[in-house]
Short mmCIF file of C-alpha atoms in Angstrom, two decimals:
data_model
loop_
_atom_site.label_atom_id
_atom_site.label_comp_id
_atom_site.label_asym_id
_atom_site.label_seq_id
_atom_site.Cartn_x
_atom_site.Cartn_y
_atom_site.Cartn_z
CA MET W 29 20.45 26.10 -14.82
CA ASP W 30 17.92 29.07 -14.12
CA GLU W 31 15.39 29.79 -11.55
CA ALA W 32 12.71 28.95 -13.86
CA GLN W 33 14.16 25.72 -15.17
CA ILE W 34 14.49 24.67 -11.54
CA ARG W 35 10.85 25.34 -10.71
CA ASP W 36 9.90 23.29 -13.80
CA GLY W 37 11.75 20.41 -12.51
CA VAL W 38 10.57 20.39 -9.18
CA ILE W 39 6.87 21.00 -10.10
CA ALA W 40 7.71 17.62 -12.35
CA ALA W 41 9.05 15.56 -9.46
CA ILE W 42 6.02 16.41 -7.09
CA GLN W 43 3.63 15.45 -10.43
CA ALA W 44 5.64 11.88 -10.83
CA VAL W 45 4.09 11.25 -7.20
CA ALA W 46 1.07 13.30 -7.35
CA PRO W 47 -0.03 13.03 -11.29
CA GLU W 48 -3.43 15.15 -10.34
CA LEU W 49 -1.40 17.88 -9.19
CA GLU W 50 -2.14 21.24 -11.15
CA PRO W 51 1.00 23.49 -11.28
CA ASP W 52 -1.21 26.64 -11.30
CA ALA W 53 -3.51 25.96 -8.67
CA LEU W 54 -0.11 25.77 -6.38
CA ARG W 55 0.64 28.67 -4.06
CA ARG W 56 4.86 28.94 -3.85
CA ASP W 57 4.83 30.80 -0.85
CA ARG W 58 2.40 28.03 1.20
CA MET W 59 3.63 24.52 2.75
CA LEU W 60 3.82 22.40 -0.01
CA ARG W 61 2.82 19.00 1.69
CA GLU W 62 -0.27 20.31 3.08
CA GLN W 63 -1.46 21.81 -0.52
CA VAL W 64 -0.57 18.22 -2.50
CA ASP W 65 -1.21 16.33 0.77
CA LEU W 66 1.73 14.35 0.59
CA ASP W 67 1.93 11.63 3.11
CA SER W 68 5.59 10.72 4.37
CA MET W 69 6.30 8.06 2.05
CA ASP W 70 5.03 10.18 -1.00
CA TRP W 71 7.74 13.03 0.01
CA LEU W 72 10.60 11.01 0.59
CA ASN W 73 9.47 10.00 -3.03
CA VAL W 74 9.40 13.45 -4.38
CA ILE W 75 12.88 13.95 -2.15
CA VAL W 76 14.40 11.44 -4.18
CA GLY W 77 12.80 12.44 -7.50
CA PHE W 78 15.08 15.78 -6.84
CA HIS W 79 17.88 13.73 -6.00
CA GLU W 80 17.68 11.84 -9.51
CA ARG W 81 16.85 15.16 -11.58
CA PHE W 82 18.88 17.53 -10.01
CA GLY W 83 22.07 15.01 -8.87
CA VAL W 84 21.95 16.95 -5.70
CA ASP W 85 22.60 15.39 -2.47
CA ILE W 86 19.68 16.05 0.37
CA PRO W 87 20.70 15.13 3.60
CA GLU W 88 17.74 14.16 6.20
CA ALA W 89 18.61 17.21 8.32
CA ASP W 90 17.75 19.27 5.35
CA TYR W 91 14.36 18.14 4.99
CA VAL W 92 12.82 20.70 7.33
CA LYS W 93 14.19 23.70 4.74
CA LEU W 94 12.07 22.31 1.89
CA THR W 95 8.96 23.76 3.12
CA THR W 96 7.31 25.74 -0.05
CA LEU W 97 7.96 25.71 -3.71
CA ASP W 98 9.98 29.00 -3.30
CA ALA W 99 11.85 27.60 -0.33
CA ILE W 100 12.79 24.36 -2.54
CA VAL W 101 13.91 26.28 -5.66
CA ALA W 102 15.98 28.15 -3.37
CA TYR W 103 17.53 25.43 -1.59
CA LEU W 104 18.41 23.71 -4.98
CA ALA W 105 19.78 26.32 -6.39
CA GLY W 106 21.84 26.62 -3.71
CA ARG W 107 23.36 23.20 -4.24
CA LEU W 108 23.62 22.78 -8.00
CA PRO W 109 27.07 22.16 -8.85
CA MET T 16 -13.84 -14.30 -8.65
CA PRO T 17 -11.31 -13.89 -5.75
CA ALA T 18 -12.79 -11.86 -2.68
CA LEU T 19 -10.23 -8.93 -2.73
CA GLY T 20 -11.13 -7.96 0.86
CA ALA T 21 -14.32 -8.17 2.78
CA ASP T 22 -15.90 -5.24 1.25
CA MET T 23 -16.19 -6.85 -2.45
CA GLU T 24 -18.86 -8.95 -3.87
CA SER T 25 -18.71 -8.95 -7.24
CA GLY T 26 -16.13 -7.98 -10.08
CA LYS T 27 -15.31 -8.17 -13.48
CA VAL T 28 -12.49 -9.52 -15.65
CA VAL T 29 -11.42 -6.69 -17.82
CA GLU T 30 -8.49 -8.61 -19.59
CA TRP T 31 -6.77 -12.10 -19.45
CA LEU T 32 -3.48 -11.94 -20.04
CA VAL T 33 -3.43 -15.92 -20.52
CA GLN T 34 -5.27 -17.99 -22.99
CA PRO T 35 -6.55 -21.37 -23.31
CA GLY T 36 -3.39 -23.82 -24.12
CA ASP T 37 -1.01 -21.32 -22.07
CA ARG T 38 0.68 -23.28 -19.29
CA VAL T 39 0.49 -21.34 -15.95
CA LYS T 40 2.02 -21.66 -12.51
CA ARG T 41 1.49 -20.31 -8.77
CA GLY T 42 1.54 -16.70 -8.62
CA ASP T 43 1.16 -15.94 -12.22
CA VAL T 44 -0.62 -12.89 -12.96
CA VAL T 45 -3.58 -14.32 -15.02
CA ALA T 46 -5.90 -11.40 -15.21
CA VAL T 47 -6.70 -8.14 -14.69
CA VAL T 48 -10.24 -7.59 -12.57
CA GLU T 49 -12.00 -4.32 -12.33
CA THR T 50 -13.47 -3.60 -8.54
CA HIS T 51 -14.22 -0.61 -6.59
CA LYS T 52 -10.31 -0.55 -5.66
CA GLY T 53 -9.30 -0.19 -9.37
CA ALA T 54 -8.00 -2.78 -11.33
CA ILE T 55 -6.53 -5.43 -9.95
CA ASP T 56 -3.97 -8.15 -10.92
CA VAL T 57 -4.86 -11.56 -10.17
CA GLU T 58 -2.53 -14.40 -9.47
CA CYS T 59 -3.33 -17.98 -10.36
CA PHE T 60 -3.02 -20.12 -7.27
CA LEU T 61 -2.82 -23.64 -9.77
CA GLU T 62 -0.36 -25.20 -12.01
CA GLY T 63 -1.18 -26.44 -15.21
CA VAL T 64 -2.83 -25.43 -18.67
CA ILE T 65 -5.66 -23.06 -18.97
CA ASP T 66 -8.79 -24.96 -20.52
CA GLU T 67 -11.46 -22.15 -20.64
CA LEU T 68 -11.73 -18.50 -19.67
CA VAL T 69 -14.91 -16.49 -18.90
CA ALA T 70 -15.93 -13.97 -21.16
CA ILE T 71 -14.48 -10.21 -20.83
CA GLY T 72 -16.81 -7.69 -18.94
CA GLU T 73 -19.30 -9.91 -16.94
CA GLU T 74 -20.25 -8.83 -13.87
CA LEU T 75 -19.23 -11.75 -11.71
CA PRO T 76 -20.19 -12.34 -7.80
CA VAL T 77 -17.34 -13.65 -5.36
CA GLY T 78 -16.48 -17.37 -5.75
CA ALA T 79 -17.83 -17.36 -9.49
CA VAL T 80 -15.52 -19.43 -11.94
CA LEU T 81 -13.06 -17.51 -13.63
CA ALA T 82 -10.98 -20.03 -15.33
CA ARG T 83 -10.58 -23.65 -15.67
CA VAL T 84 -6.95 -24.90 -15.24
CA ARG T 85 -6.32 -28.51 -16.46
CA VAL T 86 -3.68 -30.01 -13.90
CA ALA T 87 -0.87 -32.47 -15.25
CA GLY T 88 -2.17 -35.72 -15.96
CA GLU T 89 -6.05 -34.64 -16.69
CA SER T 90 -7.97 -34.71 -19.33
CA VAL T 91 -10.02 -31.72 -20.63
CA ALA T 92 -12.97 -33.05 -19.28
CA GLU T 93 -11.78 -33.45 -15.88
CA ALA T 94 -10.67 -29.75 -15.84
CA LYS T 95 -10.59 -28.36 -12.27
CA SER T 96 -13.54 -25.62 -12.52
CA VAL T 97 -12.05 -23.54 -9.78
CA PRO T 98 -11.92 -19.85 -9.04
CA VAL T 99 -8.97 -18.36 -9.76
CA ASP T 100 -7.05 -17.29 -6.79
CA ALA T 101 -7.11 -19.06 -3.18
CA ALA T 102 -9.40 -16.07 -1.57
CA ALA T 103 -12.09 -16.44 1.19
CA PRO T 104 -15.09 -18.23 0.23
CA PRO T 105 -18.39 -16.68 -0.58
CA SER T 106 -19.54 -17.57 2.62
CA ALA T 107 -17.45 -15.21 4.37
CA VAL T 108 -19.19 -11.96 2.81
CA ALA T 109 -21.72 -11.14 5.30
CA PRO T 110 -25.37 -10.81 5.19
CA SER T 111 -25.08 -7.22 5.02
CA PRO T 112 -26.75 -4.19 3.50
CA ARG T 113 -25.57 -4.91 0.34
CA ALA T 114 -23.71 -2.21 -1.44
CA THR T 115 -23.71 -1.86 -5.32
CA LEU T 116 -19.83 -2.86 -5.82
CA ALA T 117 -17.42 -3.11 -8.51
CA VAL T 118 -19.88 -1.63 -11.29
CA PRO T 119 -17.23 0.95 -12.76
CA PRO T 120 -19.41 3.54 -15.25
CA ALA T 121 -19.56 1.77 -18.81
CA ALA T 122 -17.41 5.22 -20.13
CA ALA T 123 -14.77 4.71 -17.94
CA ALA T 124 -14.87 1.05 -18.84
CA ALA T 125 -14.99 1.63 -22.82
CA THR T 126 -11.96 4.25 -22.51
CA ARG T 127 -9.67 2.08 -20.47
CA SER T 128 -6.73 1.20 -22.39
CA LYS T 129 -5.77 -2.58 -22.55
CA VAL T 130 -2.73 -2.31 -20.19
CA SER T 131 -1.98 -4.66 -17.56
CA PRO T 132 -1.47 -2.68 -14.69
CA ALA T 133 1.87 -4.74 -14.02
CA ALA T 134 2.67 -3.79 -17.40
CA ARG T 135 1.60 0.02 -17.19
CA TRP T 136 3.98 -0.21 -13.61
CA ARG T 137 6.84 -1.28 -15.37
CA ALA T 138 6.34 0.91 -18.48
CA ALA T 139 6.36 3.90 -16.48
CA GLU T 140 9.16 2.66 -14.53
CA ARG T 141 10.91 2.61 -18.12
CA GLY T 142 9.73 5.71 -19.43
CA ILE T 143 7.75 4.17 -22.02
CA ASP T 144 4.04 5.19 -23.03
CA ALA T 145 2.33 1.55 -22.53
CA ASP T 146 -0.69 2.83 -24.51
CA ALA T 147 1.45 3.23 -27.70
CA LEU T 148 2.63 -0.37 -27.98
CA HIS T 149 1.25 -2.99 -30.07
CA GLY T 150 -0.41 -5.44 -27.73
CA THR T 151 -0.27 -9.19 -27.99
CA GLY T 152 -2.36 -10.35 -25.08
CA ALA T 153 -5.62 -11.25 -25.14
CA ASP T 154 -7.88 -9.11 -26.83
CA GLY T 155 -4.80 -7.13 -28.11
CA ALA T 156 -3.82 -6.19 -24.78
CA VAL T 157 -0.47 -4.91 -23.74
CA THR T 158 1.32 -7.10 -21.55
CA LEU T 159 4.48 -7.45 -19.62
CA ALA T 160 6.54 -9.19 -22.07
CA ASP T 161 5.45 -6.72 -24.74
CA VAL T 162 6.79 -3.72 -22.55
CA GLU T 163 9.87 -5.65 -21.79
CA LEU T 164 9.95 -6.08 -25.48
CA ALA T 165 9.89 -2.43 -26.15
CA ALA T 166 12.23 -1.43 -23.08
CA ALA T 167 14.75 -3.72 -24.99
CA ARG T 168 14.63 -1.67 -28.17
CA PRO T 169 16.14 1.76 -28.57
CA GLN T 170 13.87 4.66 -27.86
CA PRO T 171 12.65 7.00 -30.25
CA ALA T 172 14.31 10.36 -28.44
CA PRO T 173 12.68 12.22 -27.11
CA ALA T 174 10.15 9.99 -25.20
CA ALA T 175 6.86 10.96 -24.97
CA PRO T 176 5.76 12.94 -21.62
CA ALA T 177 4.82 10.39 -19.03
CA ARG T 178 0.85 9.79 -19.06
CA VAL T 179 -0.65 10.78 -16.20
CA VAL T 180 -1.66 7.74 -14.26
CA ARG T 181 -5.13 7.66 -12.81
CA GLY T 182 -5.79 5.50 -9.69
CA GLY T 183 -8.60 3.81 -11.70
CA PHE T 184 -11.15 3.36 -8.80
CA ASP T 185 -14.50 5.28 -8.44
CA PRO T 186 -14.56 7.12 -5.57
CA VAL T 187 -18.29 6.96 -4.94
CA LEU T 188 -17.80 3.04 -5.17
CA MET T 189 -15.14 3.03 -2.67
CA ARG T 190 -17.25 4.91 -0.14
CA GLN T 191 -19.92 2.30 -0.57
CA ALA T 192 -17.50 -0.20 -0.05
CA ILE T 193 -15.68 1.06 2.99
CA ALA T 194 -19.23 2.00 4.57
CA ALA T 195 -20.27 -1.78 3.86
CA ALA T 196 -17.29 -3.20 5.38
CA MET T 197 -17.13 -0.95 8.45
CA SER T 198 -20.76 -1.39 9.40
CA ARG T 199 -20.10 -5.14 9.20
CA SER T 200 -17.36 -4.92 11.58
CA LYS T 201 -19.12 -2.60 14.03
CA ARG T 202 -22.08 -4.64 13.75
CA GLU T 203 -20.30 -8.10 14.28
CA ILE T 204 -17.30 -7.48 16.06
CA PRO T 205 -17.44 -6.31 19.93
CA HIS T 206 -14.41 -3.99 19.45
CA TYR T 207 -12.18 -3.23 22.86
CA TYR T 208 -9.84 -0.06 22.85
CA LEU T 209 -6.52 0.11 24.54
CA ALA T 210 -4.06 3.29 23.85
CA GLU T 211 -0.36 3.53 25.40
CA PRO T 212 2.13 6.18 24.79
CA VAL T 213 5.77 4.82 23.57
CA PRO T 214 9.06 6.95 23.90
CA MET T 215 10.82 7.44 20.40
CA ARG T 216 13.89 8.93 21.44
CA LEU T 217 16.09 5.71 21.12
CA ALA T 218 14.28 4.64 17.83
CA LEU T 219 14.44 8.32 16.55
CA ASP T 220 18.26 8.64 17.08
CA TRP T 221 18.98 5.44 15.81
CA LEU T 222 17.03 6.14 12.49
CA ARG T 223 18.80 9.33 12.06
CA ASP T 224 22.31 8.01 12.50
CA ALA T 225 21.33 4.79 10.32
CA ASN T 226 19.69 7.35 7.53
CA ALA T 227 22.89 9.49 7.47
CA GLN T 228 25.13 6.75 6.24
CA ARG T 229 22.46 6.29 3.33
CA PRO T 230 21.80 7.73 0.03
CA VAL T 231 18.38 9.31 -0.31
CA THR T 232 17.07 6.17 -2.19
CA GLU T 233 17.74 3.88 0.65
CA ARG T 234 16.62 6.05 3.56
CA LEU T 235 14.40 4.39 5.83
CA LEU T 236 10.88 6.07 7.22
CA PRO T 237 9.90 6.47 10.97
CA ALA T 238 6.79 4.75 10.33
CA LEU T 239 8.39 1.89 9.58
CA LEU T 240 9.99 0.87 12.87
CA PRO T 241 6.38 0.49 14.45
CA LEU T 242 5.27 -1.35 11.44
CA LYS T 243 7.71 -4.10 11.81
CA ALA T 244 7.78 -4.09 15.85
CA VAL T 245 3.94 -4.76 15.59
CA ALA T 246 4.90 -8.07 13.62
CA LEU T 247 7.54 -8.85 16.19
CA ALA T 248 5.41 -8.20 19.07
CA LEU T 249 2.35 -10.26 17.43
CA HIS T 250 4.65 -13.47 17.50
CA ASP T 251 3.80 -13.98 21.29
CA PHE T 252 -0.27 -12.73 20.88
CA PRO T 253 -1.46 -15.24 18.40
CA GLU T 254 -5.16 -14.14 19.25
CA LEU T 255 -4.54 -10.72 17.30
CA ASN T 256 -3.13 -12.16 14.44
CA GLY T 257 -5.60 -13.91 12.06
CA VAL T 258 -9.01 -14.07 10.39
CA HIS T 259 -12.39 -14.82 12.50
CA GLU T 260 -14.94 -17.01 9.87
CA GLY T 261 -17.65 -18.63 10.13
CA GLY T 262 -17.49 -18.33 14.12
CA ASP T 263 -14.32 -19.84 14.38
CA PHE T 264 -11.08 -17.76 14.97
CA ARG T 265 -7.74 -19.19 12.55
CA PRO T 266 -4.55 -17.65 13.88
CA SER T 267 -2.00 -17.01 11.56
CA ALA T 268 1.61 -18.16 11.84
CA ALA T 269 2.90 -14.99 9.13
CA VAL T 270 2.03 -11.98 9.91
CA HIS T 271 0.89 -10.27 6.91
CA VAL T 272 0.15 -6.65 7.81
CA GLY T 273 -2.14 -4.47 6.01
CA VAL T 274 -1.07 -1.27 5.79
CA ALA T 275 -3.56 1.61 5.37
CA ILE T 276 -3.16 3.86 2.60
CA SER T 277 -5.21 6.84 2.12
CA LEU T 278 -5.84 8.02 -1.74
CA ARG T 279 -5.86 11.57 -2.24
CA ALA T 280 -9.02 11.67 -4.32
CA GLY T 281 -10.59 10.02 -1.33
CA GLY T 282 -11.10 6.57 0.40
CA LEU T 283 -8.21 3.98 1.09
CA ILE T 284 -6.84 0.70 0.59
CA ALA T 285 -5.27 -1.42 2.95
CA PRO T 286 -3.36 -4.17 0.83
CA ALA T 287 -0.91 -6.69 2.85
CA LEU T 288 2.89 -6.25 3.03
CA HIS T 289 3.67 -10.46 3.31
CA ASP T 290 5.94 -11.83 6.22
CA VAL T 291 6.79 -8.60 7.75
CA ALA T 292 8.26 -10.10 10.92
CA ALA T 293 10.70 -12.17 8.70
CA LYS T 294 11.84 -9.24 6.52
CA PRO T 295 14.67 -6.85 7.30
CA LEU T 296 14.08 -2.92 7.26
CA ASP T 297 15.78 -2.54 3.86
CA LEU T 298 14.02 -5.21 2.25
CA LEU T 299 10.22 -3.81 3.99
CA MET T 300 11.09 -0.33 2.90
CA ARG T 301 11.50 -1.35 -0.53
CA GLU T 302 8.06 -3.23 -0.68
CA LEU T 303 6.45 -0.43 1.47
CA ALA T 304 7.52 1.93 -1.29
CA ASP T 305 6.30 -0.32 -3.81
CA LEU T 306 3.29 -1.18 -2.35
CA VAL T 307 2.20 3.07 -1.97
CA ARG T 308 3.12 3.42 -5.61
CA ARG T 309 0.92 0.56 -6.77
CA CYS T 310 -1.61 1.57 -4.78
CA ARG T 311 -1.83 5.17 -6.56
CA ALA T 312 -1.01 3.69 -10.17
CA GLY T 313 -2.46 0.42 -10.21
CA GLY T 314 -1.36 -2.82 -10.10
CA LEU T 315 -2.10 -4.32 -6.85
CA ARG T 316 -2.00 -7.97 -6.66
CA SER T 317 -5.28 -10.25 -5.60
CA SER T 318 -3.03 -11.89 -2.80
CA GLU T 319 -2.42 -8.26 -1.19
CA LEU T 320 -5.89 -7.59 -0.81
CA SER T 321 -6.94 -10.72 0.48
CA ASP T 322 -4.49 -12.26 3.07
CA ALA T 323 -3.81 -9.64 5.57
CA THR T 324 -3.87 -10.96 9.10
CA VAL T 325 -4.02 -7.77 10.91
CA THR T 326 -4.07 -4.23 10.03
CA VAL T 327 -1.87 -0.82 10.61
CA THR T 328 -2.91 2.40 10.55
CA ASN T 329 -0.66 5.31 10.76
CA LEU T 330 -2.04 8.92 11.09
CA GLY T 331 0.90 10.67 12.27
CA ASP T 332 1.39 12.48 8.65
CA GLN T 333 -1.82 14.14 9.28
CA GLY T 334 -0.55 15.33 12.85
CA VAL T 335 -3.14 13.60 15.01
CA GLU T 336 -2.20 12.23 18.77
CA ALA T 337 -3.63 9.20 18.23
CA VAL T 338 -6.11 6.69 16.11
CA PHE T 339 -8.80 4.38 17.33
CA GLY T 340 -9.68 2.27 14.11
CA VAL T 341 -12.25 -0.06 13.11
CA ILE T 342 -10.92 -3.41 12.71
CA TYR T 343 -11.10 -4.61 9.03
CA PRO T 344 -12.93 -8.03 8.80
CA PRO T 345 -12.23 -10.76 8.95
CA GLN T 346 -9.39 -9.61 11.24
CA VAL T 347 -9.26 -9.12 14.74
CA ALA T 348 -7.41 -6.32 15.63
CA LEU T 349 -5.83 -2.85 14.14
CA VAL T 350 -2.60 -1.32 15.45
CA GLY T 351 -2.89 2.65 15.17
CA PHE T 352 -0.10 5.10 15.67
CA GLY T 353 -0.30 8.66 15.94
CA ARG T 354 2.16 11.61 15.08
CA ILE T 355 5.59 11.40 16.77
CA ALA T 356 5.96 14.52 18.72
CA GLU T 357 7.82 16.04 21.50
CA ARG T 358 5.66 15.48 25.02
CA PRO T 359 6.51 16.42 28.66
CA TRP T 360 7.97 12.93 29.74
CA ILE T 361 8.65 12.44 33.52
CA ASP T 362 11.75 9.71 34.36
CA SER T 363 12.67 9.36 38.08
CA GLY T 364 10.52 12.63 38.97
CA VAL T 365 12.21 14.89 36.46
CA VAL T 366 10.17 16.02 33.54
CA ALA T 367 11.90 16.11 30.45
CA ALA T 368 10.88 16.74 26.36
CA MET T 369 10.68 13.24 24.86
CA PRO T 370 9.56 12.61 21.10
CA ALA T 371 6.86 10.39 21.53
CA LEU T 372 3.88 8.53 19.90
CA THR T 373 0.58 7.02 21.01
CA ALA T 374 0.14 3.31 20.10
CA THR T 375 -3.54 2.08 20.02
CA LEU T 376 -4.82 -1.39 19.57
CA CYS T 377 -8.58 -1.85 18.77
CA ALA T 378 -9.77 -5.80 18.92
CA ASP T 379 -11.99 -8.02 18.55
CA HIS T 380 -13.41 -9.41 22.17
CA ARG T 381 -14.56 -12.81 20.68
CA VAL T 382 -10.88 -13.67 20.53
CA SER T 383 -9.14 -11.78 22.93
CA ASP T 384 -8.96 -9.53 26.49
CA GLY T 385 -7.93 -6.34 27.25
CA HIS T 386 -5.47 -7.87 29.57
CA ARG T 387 -3.69 -9.63 27.02
CA GLY T 388 -4.24 -6.30 24.68
CA ALA T 389 -2.38 -4.53 27.28
CA LEU T 390 0.64 -6.99 27.16
CA PHE T 391 0.90 -6.81 23.41
CA LEU T 392 1.12 -2.88 23.83
CA THR T 393 3.66 -3.24 26.39
CA ARG T 394 5.44 -5.42 24.50
CA LEU T 395 5.29 -2.97 21.32
CA ARG T 396 6.50 -0.42 23.28
CA GLU T 397 9.39 -2.61 24.58
CA LEU T 398 10.37 -3.68 21.11
CA LEU T 399 10.49 0.41 19.89
CA GLN T 400 13.35 0.63 22.89
CA HIS T 401 15.58 -1.58 20.87
CA PRO T 402 15.39 -0.14 17.05
CA GLU T 403 18.76 -1.94 16.33
CA ALA T 404 17.01 -5.42 16.79
CA LEU T 405 14.26 -4.58 14.72
#
């Protein structure tokens, strides 16, 4: 899976929780949760979405690494089997 | 027409999920009512046979008859004319400046596809495009049964892209409704406010260890612990849990916690999690996740909007230290939580960093006093020092 595919999957997982998200308006290098206004329940559902789409286990201690779209893509790329 | 919260004055049936002659029982979703909170699934509170239904699309005041249900042994002529759902009587509606509620723009109503929220939710869950299904319900509506049927059939591959689900409410109407309810609250309820810092190290450590054993799909949110603690603490403070109507306070044995959920498009809803004190954390977590999802995607039930006995608002996600709320009538108390953050904490003369949050109570002076409120917050703080018992 290349980086573009991972990015598409990440955006799809976010859109499943925040359908009004316009991917083009999303800044890749800015804090994601603030841009999309995700509360903690939304955020947990997004992480569950990553888990289901990519089959990677994301320990709670790693949540702090999932800051921006770029950071999330890099994190998932590093953990994909 | 059930009162789906103190801020609702009228609504209209946009869909019947039953027809005359159908047998219904308590808790069945029988209709979809369009309000300023979006489309709400209305539950029946009687057992019997549907005799007569009001027309779809007619704006009706709270308390109006929606359906006649013939209970066992009754003839047609005797059929009970009762509003569907045992919601608050219309007298509970305050003589207040009236906001025009629950009148969705005609265009929105016209484009709304005939899919019940329950069906739409199940369809989204199963990856089915509910709008593409053939409906067998009233007026061609796609019902839960249609979705289950479609789910049982092999799906043509590939599945259609997930439809963008909208919240289904009008932000302008919702703002008017919030304004009306909050104005009524501040006019009628003599609020008092208390705040108490709560050390959260034990709770967070316990939660971290618990979540480390759990797959991501079963992890608990920190916000869940204060929610459960509120419900347990209320057991000893009946004067904070119940409804104040017609000059009288009625305490509630069960604790139905209205959870304030903000909507990204603006506005908020505080639907009830039922019997919070009696449920284990795992179950509450699943129910809370489901409730938040249905707030966003539609499919809230009438009972969830009419029977909360207290409200909890958690603005910790937004990063504030404390929230001083406005009581949601006819309730008499609201508990607020700010964010959990490390603060300087003095213990035995030594300053150390401590994760803590500020719990606030705003309560109704007609029913309780600051002294009791203070004891409640103290009890709440104590409960959060024993997370394993929550």
